[in-house]
Amino acid sequence: MELEIEAEAAALREIQNQIAEKMELPTKMIPPTAEEQKEIDSRSVFIGNVDFGSSIEDIEEHFKGCGEIIRTTIPKDKFTKKQKNFAYIEFASAESIENALVMNGSLFRSRQIVVTAKRTNKPGMGAQRGGRGRGGFRGGRGGQQTVVVKYVYVNGSSPRGRGGFRGRFNPY
């Protein structure tokens, strides 16, 4: 079963490459497979606390002594189109990562940057539907619900949040 899926995936990649050649598109436009992405991530570093005004050239200049740089990426906010304050650098070899990790805590444009090895995103952990939202019961599978009771109040009344409790309304 797995061999059939892998064979179909390889056939689909071949078809995509043929279509890309016909359309004269670079083959880099096709997203990498999970294995290729893991290999790319093993040669990449995450750089945090990057100055908002910095450019790709500035970052590459700061890290040029670590090794050959293939790609530098500064993500941008989808809505405001402003760049975020972190970046990624993909190196040609995995050995360059050790050199780059030494730069952790160094000053870049008068800001102390954080350099860590890039982690591979797990599929399904993005901002899609589902997951753990903010409050509200939305159903789901039936079954036993666990209730945790923090306090048991002997008089029968419990404190009601931040406001002072003034007793029950008793008109007569």
mmCIF file of C-alpha atoms in Angstrom:
data_model
loop_
_atom_site.group_PDB
_atom_site.id
_atom_site.type_symbol
_atom_site.label_atom_id
_atom_site.label_comp_id
_atom_site.label_asym_id
_atom_site.label_seq_id
_atom_site.Cartn_x
_atom_site.Cartn_y
_atom_site.Cartn_z
ATOM 1 C CA MET A 1 0.000 0.000 0.000
ATOM 2 C CA GLU A 2 2.735 2.481 0.970
ATOM 3 C CA LEU A 3 4.740 1.586 -2.120
ATOM 4 C CA GLU A 4 1.732 2.360 -4.303
ATOM 5 C CA ILE A 5 1.315 5.756 -2.656
ATOM 6 C CA GLU A 6 5.005 6.573 -3.038
ATOM 7 C CA ALA A 7 4.908 5.503 -6.698
ATOM 8 C CA GLU A 8 1.863 7.689 -7.314
ATOM 9 C CA ALA A 9 3.526 10.639 -5.555
ATOM 10 C CA ALA A 10 6.646 10.215 -7.700
ATOM 11 C CA ALA A 11 4.497 10.039 -10.837
ATOM 12 C CA LEU A 12 2.656 13.213 -9.796
ATOM 13 C CA ARG A 13 5.948 15.043 -9.174
ATOM 14 C CA GLU A 14 7.149 13.986 -12.626
ATOM 15 C CA ILE A 15 3.937 15.280 -14.202
ATOM 16 C CA GLN A 16 4.281 18.566 -12.284
ATOM 17 C CA ASN A 17 7.860 18.945 -13.520
ATOM 18 C CA GLN A 18 6.769 18.305 -17.118
ATOM 19 C CA ILE A 19 3.973 20.868 -16.843
ATOM 20 C CA ALA A 20 6.366 23.368 -15.250
ATOM 21 C CA GLU A 21 8.796 22.884 -18.152
ATOM 22 C CA LYS A 22 6.017 23.420 -20.702
ATOM 23 C CA MET A 23 4.879 26.552 -18.909
ATOM 24 C CA GLU A 24 8.526 27.607 -18.520
ATOM 25 C CA LEU A 25 8.117 27.902 -14.765
ATOM 26 C CA PRO A 26 11.055 27.241 -12.492
ATOM 27 C CA THR A 27 10.774 23.852 -10.788
ATOM 28 C CA LYS A 28 11.459 25.581 -7.451
ATOM 29 C CA MET A 29 7.831 26.765 -7.456
ATOM 30 C CA ILE A 30 6.711 23.210 -6.636
ATOM 31 C CA PRO A 31 6.619 22.784 -2.858
ATOM 32 C CA PRO A 32 9.123 20.284 -1.470
ATOM 33 C CA THR A 33 8.041 16.922 -0.112
ATOM 34 C CA ALA A 34 8.054 16.252 3.633
ATOM 35 C CA GLU A 35 11.452 14.523 3.429
ATOM 36 C CA GLU A 36 12.928 17.354 1.349
ATOM 37 C CA GLN A 37 11.520 19.923 3.785
ATOM 38 C CA LYS A 38 13.064 18.088 6.754
ATOM 39 C CA GLU A 39 16.421 18.085 4.969
ATOM 40 C CA ILE A 40 16.124 21.820 4.208
ATOM 41 C CA ASP A 41 15.145 22.555 7.821
ATOM 42 C CA SER A 42 18.162 20.593 9.069
ATOM 43 C CA ARG A 43 20.358 23.149 7.264
ATOM 44 C CA SER A 44 18.388 26.216 8.403
ATOM 45 C CA VAL A 45 18.388 28.519 11.418
ATOM 46 C CA PHE A 46 15.739 30.746 12.993
ATOM 47 C CA ILE A 47 16.789 34.292 13.876
ATOM 48 C CA GLY A 48 14.578 36.113 16.360
ATOM 49 C CA ASN A 49 14.406 39.766 17.494
ATOM 50 C CA VAL A 50 15.450 41.052 14.064
ATOM 51 C CA ASP A 51 15.093 44.805 13.602
ATOM 52 C CA PHE A 52 12.011 45.690 11.528
ATOM 53 C CA GLY A 53 14.038 47.900 9.193
ATOM 54 C CA SER A 54 16.645 45.275 8.337
ATOM 55 C CA SER A 55 16.941 43.822 4.854
ATOM 56 C CA ILE A 56 17.890 40.383 3.588
ATOM 57 C CA GLU A 57 21.268 41.774 2.526
ATOM 58 C CA ASP A 58 21.933 43.074 6.062
ATOM 59 C CA ILE A 59 21.189 39.666 7.584
ATOM 60 C CA GLU A 60 23.308 37.831 5.003
ATOM 61 C CA GLU A 61 26.179 40.252 5.670
ATOM 62 C CA HIS A 62 25.949 39.520 9.413
ATOM 63 C CA PHE A 63 25.995 35.723 8.882
ATOM 64 C CA LYS A 64 28.328 35.479 5.865
ATOM 65 C CA GLY A 65 31.192 34.089 7.970
ATOM 66 C CA CYS A 66 29.116 31.074 9.029
ATOM 67 C CA GLY A 67 29.019 29.402 5.622
ATOM 68 C CA GLU A 68 27.468 29.547 2.167
ATOM 69 C CA ILE A 69 23.928 30.943 2.337
ATOM 70 C CA ILE A 70 21.365 29.553 -0.094
ATOM 71 C CA ARG A 71 18.275 31.497 0.962
ATOM 72 C CA THR A 72 17.301 34.146 3.499
ATOM 73 C CA THR A 73 13.647 34.755 4.309
ATOM 74 C CA ILE A 74 12.004 37.508 6.351
ATOM 75 C CA PRO A 75 8.290 36.630 6.657
ATOM 76 C CA LYS A 76 5.714 39.396 6.260
ATOM 77 C CA ASP A 77 2.350 39.871 7.909
ATOM 78 C CA LYS A 78 -0.414 38.835 5.489
ATOM 79 C CA PHE A 79 -2.624 41.801 6.243
ATOM 80 C CA THR A 80 -0.298 44.726 6.975
ATOM 81 C CA LYS A 81 2.472 43.557 4.588
ATOM 82 C CA LYS A 82 5.022 44.655 7.208
ATOM 83 C CA GLN A 83 7.910 42.324 7.876
ATOM 84 C CA LYS A 84 7.927 40.360 11.092
ATOM 85 C CA ASN A 85 10.818 40.585 13.522
ATOM 86 C CA PHE A 86 12.311 37.179 12.721
ATOM 87 C CA ALA A 87 14.043 35.548 9.767
ATOM 88 C CA TYR A 88 15.246 32.201 8.459
ATOM 89 C CA ILE A 89 18.558 31.381 6.792
ATOM 90 C CA GLU A 90 19.098 28.207 4.773
ATOM 91 C CA PHE A 91 22.751 27.202 4.522
ATOM 92 C CA ALA A 92 24.389 24.954 1.924
ATOM 93 C CA SER A 93 25.663 22.535 4.572
ATOM 94 C CA ALA A 94 24.495 21.412 8.006
ATOM 95 C CA GLU A 95 27.949 22.205 9.451
ATOM 96 C CA SER A 96 27.245 25.923 8.965
ATOM 97 C CA ILE A 97 24.515 25.739 11.602
ATOM 98 C CA GLU A 98 27.049 25.257 14.409
ATOM 99 C CA ASN A 99 28.820 28.435 13.255
ATOM 100 C CA ALA A 100 25.515 30.309 13.106
ATOM 101 C CA LEU A 101 24.416 29.121 16.562
ATOM 102 C CA VAL A 102 27.536 30.773 18.001
ATOM 103 C CA MET A 103 26.008 34.096 16.855
ATOM 104 C CA ASN A 104 23.162 33.653 19.383
ATOM 105 C CA GLY A 105 23.047 36.741 21.593
ATOM 106 C CA SER A 106 25.139 38.861 19.219
ATOM 107 C CA LEU A 107 24.129 42.433 18.405
ATOM 108 C CA PHE A 108 22.528 43.056 15.017
ATOM 109 C CA ARG A 109 21.466 46.646 14.330
ATOM 110 C CA SER A 110 21.779 47.369 18.075
ATOM 111 C CA ARG A 111 19.414 44.507 19.004
ATOM 112 C CA GLN A 112 20.391 41.257 20.676
ATOM 113 C CA ILE A 113 19.295 38.490 18.308
ATOM 114 C CA VAL A 114 18.262 34.918 19.111
ATOM 115 C CA VAL A 115 19.644 32.190 16.838
ATOM 116 C CA THR A 116 18.291 28.638 17.099
ATOM 117 C CA ALA A 117 18.055 25.650 14.792
ATOM 118 C CA LYS A 118 14.898 25.807 12.688
ATOM 119 C CA ARG A 119 12.248 23.314 13.690
ATOM 120 C CA THR A 120 10.155 21.450 11.150
ATOM 121 C CA ASN A 121 6.486 22.340 11.223
ATOM 122 C CA LYS A 122 4.208 19.447 12.038
ATOM 123 C CA PRO A 123 1.342 19.112 9.570
ATOM 124 C CA GLY A 124 -2.043 19.937 11.012
ATOM 125 C CA MET A 125 -0.678 22.341 13.617
ATOM 126 C CA GLY A 126 -1.491 25.481 11.615
ATOM 127 C CA ALA A 127 -4.271 27.990 12.079
ATOM 128 C CA GLN A 128 -7.037 25.914 10.541
ATOM 129 C CA ARG A 129 -10.399 25.088 12.009
ATOM 130 C CA GLY A 130 -10.483 22.913 15.036
ATOM 131 C CA GLY A 131 -7.757 22.725 17.585
ATOM 132 C CA ARG A 132 -8.174 24.344 20.953
ATOM 133 C CA GLY A 133 -9.983 27.634 20.677
ATOM 134 C CA ARG A 134 -10.932 30.163 23.293
ATOM 135 C CA GLY A 135 -13.850 28.945 25.331
ATOM 136 C CA GLY A 136 -17.269 27.767 24.277
ATOM 137 C CA PHE A 137 -18.450 24.186 24.017
ATOM 138 C CA ARG A 138 -18.715 23.129 20.408
ATOM 139 C CA GLY A 139 -19.804 19.536 20.792
ATOM 140 C CA GLY A 140 -17.460 16.858 19.638
ATOM 141 C CA ARG A 141 -17.558 13.215 20.484
ATOM 142 C CA GLY A 142 -19.832 12.071 23.240
ATOM 143 C CA GLY A 143 -18.497 10.228 26.178
ATOM 144 C CA GLN A 144 -17.642 10.983 29.740
ATOM 145 C CA GLN A 145 -16.957 14.594 30.619
ATOM 146 C CA THR A 146 -14.532 15.193 33.470
ATOM 147 C CA VAL A 147 -15.566 17.781 36.041
ATOM 148 C CA VAL A 148 -12.978 19.162 38.422
ATOM 149 C CA VAL A 149 -14.386 20.678 41.617
ATOM 150 C CA LYS A 150 -11.990 23.122 43.255
ATOM 151 C CA TYR A 151 -13.926 24.067 46.380
ATOM 152 C CA VAL A 152 -16.973 22.781 48.219
ATOM 153 C CA TYR A 153 -18.944 25.496 50.039
ATOM 154 C CA VAL A 154 -20.741 24.351 53.174
ATOM 155 C CA ASN A 155 -23.378 27.154 53.448
ATOM 156 C CA GLY A 156 -24.606 26.468 49.937
ATOM 157 C CA SER A 157 -23.600 29.868 48.552
ATOM 158 C CA SER A 158 -20.402 30.451 46.674
ATOM 159 C CA PRO A 159 -18.565 33.706 45.990
ATOM 160 C CA ARG A 160 -19.788 35.351 42.810
ATOM 161 C CA GLY A 161 -16.748 36.670 40.983
ATOM 162 C CA ARG A 162 -15.323 40.096 41.654
ATOM 163 C CA GLY A 163 -18.415 41.916 42.928
ATOM 164 C CA GLY A 164 -19.264 41.809 46.591
ATOM 165 C CA PHE A 165 -21.938 39.297 47.567
ATOM 166 C CA ARG A 166 -24.778 41.120 49.347
ATOM 167 C CA GLY A 167 -27.015 38.217 50.151
ATOM 168 C CA ARG A 168 -30.128 36.920 48.462
ATOM 169 C CA PHE A 169 -32.923 39.241 47.459
ATOM 170 C CA ASN A 170 -35.597 38.774 50.107
ATOM 171 C CA PRO A 171 -38.355 41.389 49.641
ATOM 172 C CA TYR A 172 -40.512 40.441 52.716
#
